[in-house]
């Protein structure tokens, strides 16, 4: 099949949606499909490029809100139109867009041929931004998001609360719950000495987090917890990897607190080593995330249990006390107590580590998700052909 995957950002821009689209593109192309990724040029040095068996084609856009941690690129309509003309110059079987709430999605749907069946992947629920951004988001999701939802044939929702949010905006939307998946062969337990990976003390329990450094991701909560742990002289080492608008604040905190290490942007292999070498992974986001996130899944697959903000009830594969410790979002005191409980009970951490790997293998293997995508692509394509022949 000839498949077009459209997202607001794509690698080398870093983010969860980018990773999901890249995973889909790589695996679909390896199964013999003709795959093109259509995205904005933000973060890219080239407009068009071939990569890992698929094509990447871009249009011009800008994002004035990037500095505030808001991923909302504004596309340049003439550039989108030209890119669409090139992408759809040949017959396309299915268009798979990512994110109902993006203006980039609207532009792609506006210019793409109306006869092509469309699937939409929704990765986020309502994000609890501070006012006035929250009010803007509310209107955007219902105007832009609602318009986009009415123009797609089927919606994949990566968590139950996201599916509920989608149906609140459009109660006629055809939705399906499909939790994201990961490559459990790439992410797996490794025999890594944590002292070779992290700049930690011999007796320190290592807590690792990989995150965009922003308020939304709970980095302020993490820094407050680091401060409290340092004041109480608890032997822990906290390592944070990533970048973002709070990077300077994180750097300043690392100079004040010897128990905080800033690792910056890591390669894929470095990330895998960090997951496997850490004792516990930290997920501190406050809202607006698919739960469980890709980072949680990757930590599980690496045999690393997680202390996580509880953003959703009954999340598949996540069990409080079994492979994770779930805490209230934004509560630094509860985060501190959870971390101390791990310091005081190494046997519990070891048991949770075994359970984490088992959960990843059972719940998050990527290939079953690709199987379902192929099945759904075929169904909507056949339906579109029947509709066309009967009209």
XYZ file of C-alpha atoms in Angstrom, residues 13-337:
325
model
C 12.926 17.260 16.398
C 12.630 15.287 19.641
C 9.319 14.175 21.117
C 6.985 11.275 21.785
C 4.792 11.726 18.694
C 7.899 11.977 16.537
C 9.117 8.638 17.934
C 5.766 6.940 17.321
C 5.585 8.143 13.705
C 9.193 7.098 13.106
C 8.473 3.641 14.516
C 5.391 3.239 12.327
C 7.212 4.461 9.212
C 10.185 2.156 9.741
C 8.101 -0.955 10.388
C 5.506 -0.347 7.700
C 8.202 0.203 5.087
C 10.026 -2.951 6.238
C 6.810 -4.861 5.517
C 6.870 -3.686 1.914
C 4.659 -0.598 2.053
C 5.499 2.618 0.216
C 5.659 5.142 3.073
C 6.033 8.916 3.036
C 6.241 11.070 6.174
C 4.851 14.590 5.732
C 5.868 17.110 8.386
C 6.976 20.661 9.117
C 10.570 21.758 8.605
C 11.067 22.783 12.247
C 14.296 21.282 13.551
C 15.254 19.876 10.132
C 18.216 20.820 7.957
C 16.733 19.355 4.748
C 13.260 19.642 3.270
C 13.177 16.214 1.582
C 15.235 13.140 2.402
C 15.150 9.335 2.178
C 15.621 7.512 5.454
C 15.392 3.861 6.572
C 13.272 2.787 3.611
C 10.780 5.694 3.593
C 10.664 9.299 2.391
C 10.387 12.480 4.445
C 8.833 15.519 2.754
C 8.446 18.829 4.563
C 6.705 22.181 4.378
C 7.692 25.484 5.951
C 6.329 26.392 9.400
C 7.267 28.360 12.501
C 6.455 27.992 16.170
C 6.513 31.185 18.234
C 5.374 29.214 21.324
C 8.250 26.707 21.252
C 10.170 28.688 23.884
C 7.247 28.198 26.280
C 7.184 24.429 25.810
C 4.065 24.498 23.602
C 4.452 22.306 20.487
C 2.191 24.186 18.083
C 3.801 24.996 14.723
C 2.056 27.451 12.388
C 2.263 26.140 8.797
C 2.844 28.368 5.783
C -0.184 27.520 3.570
C 1.493 27.890 0.121
C 4.306 25.587 1.265
C 1.825 23.002 2.588
C -0.092 23.136 -0.693
C 3.061 22.531 -2.743
C 4.176 19.685 -0.480
C 0.724 18.069 -0.730
C 0.833 18.316 -4.524
C 4.137 16.464 -4.567
C 3.149 13.847 -1.986
C -0.164 13.053 -3.681
C 1.085 13.299 -7.272
C 0.732 9.507 -7.358
C -2.220 7.514 -6.029
C -2.218 7.167 -2.246
C -4.156 4.417 -0.462
C -4.449 5.960 2.981
C -3.546 9.141 4.883
C -2.692 8.708 8.560
C -2.518 12.025 10.457
C -1.272 12.519 14.009
C -2.891 15.023 16.392
C -6.424 16.380 16.081
C -5.500 19.656 17.758
C -2.833 20.890 15.345
C -3.283 23.474 12.629
C -0.793 21.444 10.577
C -3.307 18.571 10.565
C -6.017 20.952 9.341
C -3.816 22.179 6.502
C -2.991 18.639 5.385
C -6.674 17.652 5.442
C -7.587 20.867 3.647
C -5.261 20.277 0.694
C -5.210 16.447 0.473
C -7.590 14.817 -2.064
C -10.977 14.236 -0.406
C -11.292 10.752 -1.895
C -8.433 9.350 0.217
C -9.454 7.590 3.461
C -8.029 9.216 6.601
C -7.054 7.766 9.974
C -6.124 9.976 12.927
C -3.889 9.128 15.873
C -4.592 11.154 19.029
C -1.708 11.204 21.503
C -2.782 13.718 24.147
C -5.813 14.559 26.273
C -6.551 18.041 27.568
C -3.334 19.671 28.796
C -3.731 21.604 32.020
C -1.761 24.702 31.013
C -1.960 27.826 33.208
C -4.359 30.596 32.234
C -4.721 32.212 29.713
C -3.120 29.436 27.631
C -5.651 26.954 29.022
C -8.554 28.944 27.591
C -6.837 29.174 24.197
C -6.241 25.426 24.247
C -9.897 24.756 25.097
C -11.088 26.791 22.117
C -8.433 25.347 19.821
C -9.319 21.735 20.645
C -12.995 22.323 20.003
C -12.599 24.428 16.872
C -9.488 23.017 15.172
C -9.782 19.596 16.826
C -13.496 19.315 16.137
C -13.037 20.314 12.478
C -10.305 17.700 12.030
C -12.288 14.939 13.757
C -15.247 15.442 11.442
C -13.018 14.835 8.424
C -11.434 11.512 9.391
C -12.756 7.972 9.074
C -11.343 6.458 12.257
C -9.458 7.638 15.354
C -6.821 5.694 17.276
C -6.584 6.891 20.910
C -3.488 5.875 22.860
C -5.181 5.867 26.280
C -8.694 5.569 27.697
C -8.829 9.165 28.941
C -7.790 10.384 25.488
C -10.607 8.368 23.930
C -13.036 9.937 26.414
C -11.733 13.415 25.546
C -12.097 12.812 21.809
C -15.716 11.693 22.184
C -16.476 14.763 24.312
C -15.425 16.932 21.380
C -17.111 14.788 18.719
C -19.523 12.155 19.991
C -19.905 10.747 16.483
C -16.206 9.980 16.078
C -15.296 6.361 15.335
C -12.697 5.684 18.045
C -10.493 2.786 19.049
C -8.152 2.378 22.006
C -4.651 1.391 20.915
C -1.902 1.946 23.459
C 1.472 2.771 21.937
C 4.050 0.042 21.575
C 7.830 -0.196 21.713
C 10.582 -2.463 20.436
C 11.123 -4.782 23.395
C 14.255 -6.169 21.706
C 15.975 -2.785 21.522
C 14.936 -1.904 25.065
C 15.786 -4.723 27.412
C 17.785 -5.356 30.596
C 21.521 -4.937 30.073
C 24.500 -5.744 32.232
C 25.454 -2.097 32.784
C 27.481 -0.803 35.713
C 25.646 2.344 36.795
C 28.912 3.935 37.866
C 30.122 3.757 34.264
C 26.932 5.439 33.032
C 26.200 8.002 35.746
C 28.442 10.254 37.813
C 27.171 8.744 41.051
C 28.490 7.534 44.386
C 29.123 3.856 45.023
C 26.179 3.536 47.425
C 23.733 5.850 45.658
C 20.439 4.595 44.312
C 20.139 6.079 40.813
C 16.901 7.694 39.642
C 16.898 8.533 35.927
C 14.448 10.693 33.979
C 14.224 11.590 30.311
C 12.024 14.586 29.708
C 11.486 17.893 28.010
C 12.544 20.352 30.678
C 9.337 22.303 31.268
C 6.702 23.021 33.910
C 4.229 20.751 32.113
C 6.645 17.863 32.509
C 6.879 18.507 36.253
C 10.540 19.480 36.209
C 9.847 22.084 38.905
C 8.452 19.283 41.100
C 11.537 17.175 40.430
C 13.892 20.023 41.367
C 11.979 20.625 44.599
C 12.272 16.915 45.442
C 16.027 16.975 44.750
C 16.373 19.916 47.121
C 14.440 18.146 49.883
C 16.439 14.929 49.467
C 19.684 16.883 49.661
C 18.536 18.651 52.820
C 17.722 15.289 54.410
C 21.105 13.859 53.284
C 19.521 10.867 51.533
C 22.021 8.926 49.417
C 20.406 9.140 46.000
C 21.585 10.254 42.590
C 19.110 11.912 40.208
C 20.062 12.101 36.528
C 17.969 14.115 34.081
C 18.398 13.956 30.308
C 16.758 16.201 27.726
C 16.406 19.863 26.899
C 13.761 22.573 27.059
C 12.793 25.987 28.413
C 13.800 25.110 32.000
C 17.292 23.922 31.029
C 19.052 26.922 32.617
C 17.107 26.448 35.842
C 18.053 22.764 35.906
C 21.719 23.626 35.313
C 21.678 26.091 38.234
C 20.071 23.468 40.492
C 22.772 20.934 39.579
C 25.427 23.398 40.734
C 23.660 23.774 44.080
C 22.847 20.122 44.658
C 25.507 17.456 44.270
C 22.864 14.740 43.957
C 21.603 16.097 40.581
C 23.301 15.268 37.271
C 22.310 16.968 34.012
C 23.037 14.738 31.018
C 21.686 16.875 28.173
C 20.577 15.317 24.887
C 21.540 11.650 24.504
C 21.902 9.305 21.560
C 19.496 6.379 21.281
C 22.112 3.939 22.559
C 23.000 6.222 25.466
C 19.314 6.393 26.405
C 19.052 2.594 26.367
C 22.120 2.304 28.588
C 20.701 4.855 31.040
C 17.376 3.039 31.279
C 19.098 -0.275 31.958
C 21.701 1.091 34.383
C 19.296 3.135 36.524
C 17.611 1.632 39.569
C 14.334 3.550 39.073
C 12.871 5.747 36.332
C 11.023 8.973 37.239
C 8.004 10.292 35.361
C 6.844 13.600 36.841
C 4.539 15.136 34.203
C 1.508 17.010 35.534
C -1.042 16.532 32.731
C -1.658 16.172 29.030
C 0.201 12.893 28.493
C -0.732 9.531 27.080
C -0.437 7.185 30.036
C 1.636 5.086 30.075
C 4.106 7.133 28.055
C 6.726 5.736 25.707
C 9.377 6.526 28.324
C 7.551 4.455 30.930
C 7.229 1.564 28.474
C 10.918 1.808 27.547
C 11.910 1.812 31.218
C 9.768 -1.261 31.873
C 11.281 -3.077 28.899
C 14.743 -2.236 30.274
C 13.830 -3.886 33.557
C 13.550 -0.589 35.412
C 10.565 0.157 37.673
C 8.970 3.594 37.654
C 7.834 6.258 40.087
C 5.131 7.989 38.072
C 2.572 10.750 38.289
C -0.804 9.033 38.164
C -2.414 10.634 35.131
C -5.001 7.972 34.338
C -7.016 5.291 36.081
C -6.566 1.672 35.054
C -3.723 2.267 32.612
C -2.829 -1.032 30.890
C 0.397 -2.615 32.084
C 0.873 -0.173 34.984
C 0.264 -1.615 38.453
C 0.891 0.434 41.592
C 3.178 -1.468 43.950
C 3.977 -4.150 41.376
C 6.050 -2.421 38.693
C 5.503 1.202 39.692
C 4.848 3.581 42.548
C 2.107 6.020 41.545
C 1.977 9.487 43.095
C -0.107 12.634 42.788
C 1.113 14.930 39.978
C 3.001 17.977 41.199
C 3.464 16.679 44.765
C 7.172 16.995 45.610
C 6.725 15.600 49.135
C 5.045 12.441 47.863
C 7.774 12.053 45.244
C 10.429 12.315 47.956
C 8.738 9.666 50.112
